Coordinates of C-alpha atoms in Angstrom, one line a residue:
D1 CA 0.1 0.2 0.0
H2 CA 1.5 3.1 -1.0
E3 CA 0.3 5.3 1.8
R4 CA 1.9 2.8 4.2
I5 CA 5.0 3.3 2.6
V6 CA 5.0 7.0 2.7
E7 CA 3.8 7.0 6.5
A8 CA 6.9 4.4 7.2
I9 CA 9.2 6.7 5.2
A10 CA 7.8 10.1 6.9
E11 CA 8.2 8.0 10.6
R12 CA 11.7 7.2 9.7
D13 CA 12.6 11.1 8.8
L14 CA 11.0 12.2 12.2
G15 CA 13.0 9.7 14.2
G16 CA 16.1 10.7 12.2
A17 CA 15.2 14.1 13.2
A18 CA 14.6 13.7 16.5
A19 CA 17.9 11.5 16.9
A20 CA 19.9 14.7 15.4
M21 CA 18.1 17.2 17.5
R22 CA 18.9 15.1 20.4
L23 CA 22.6 14.9 19.1
H24 CA 22.7 18.6 18.8
L25 CA 21.4 19.2 22.2
Q26 CA 24.0 17.1 23.8
Q27 CA 26.6 19.2 22.0
V28 CA 25.4 22.3 22.9
E29 CA 24.9 21.3 26.6
R30 CA 28.8 20.2 26.5
R31 CA 30.0 23.4 25.2
L32 CA 27.7 25.5 27.8
I33 CA 29.0 23.5 30.7
P34 CA 32.6 25.1 30.6
V35 CA 31.0 28.5 30.3
R36 CA 28.7 28.0 33.3
E37 CA 31.8 26.7 35.3
A38 CA 33.9 29.8 34.3
A39 CA 30.9 32.2 35.1
E40 CA 30.6 30.6 38.8

């Protein structure tokens, strides 16, 4: 079923986007930690 295939692709893309966003947020947090420590 074509619609099912499209939904599966959309879900996979959303999962990839969510994973990329989590990775990005982890990297941002790592960059902010030294800044916070320096500010204290």
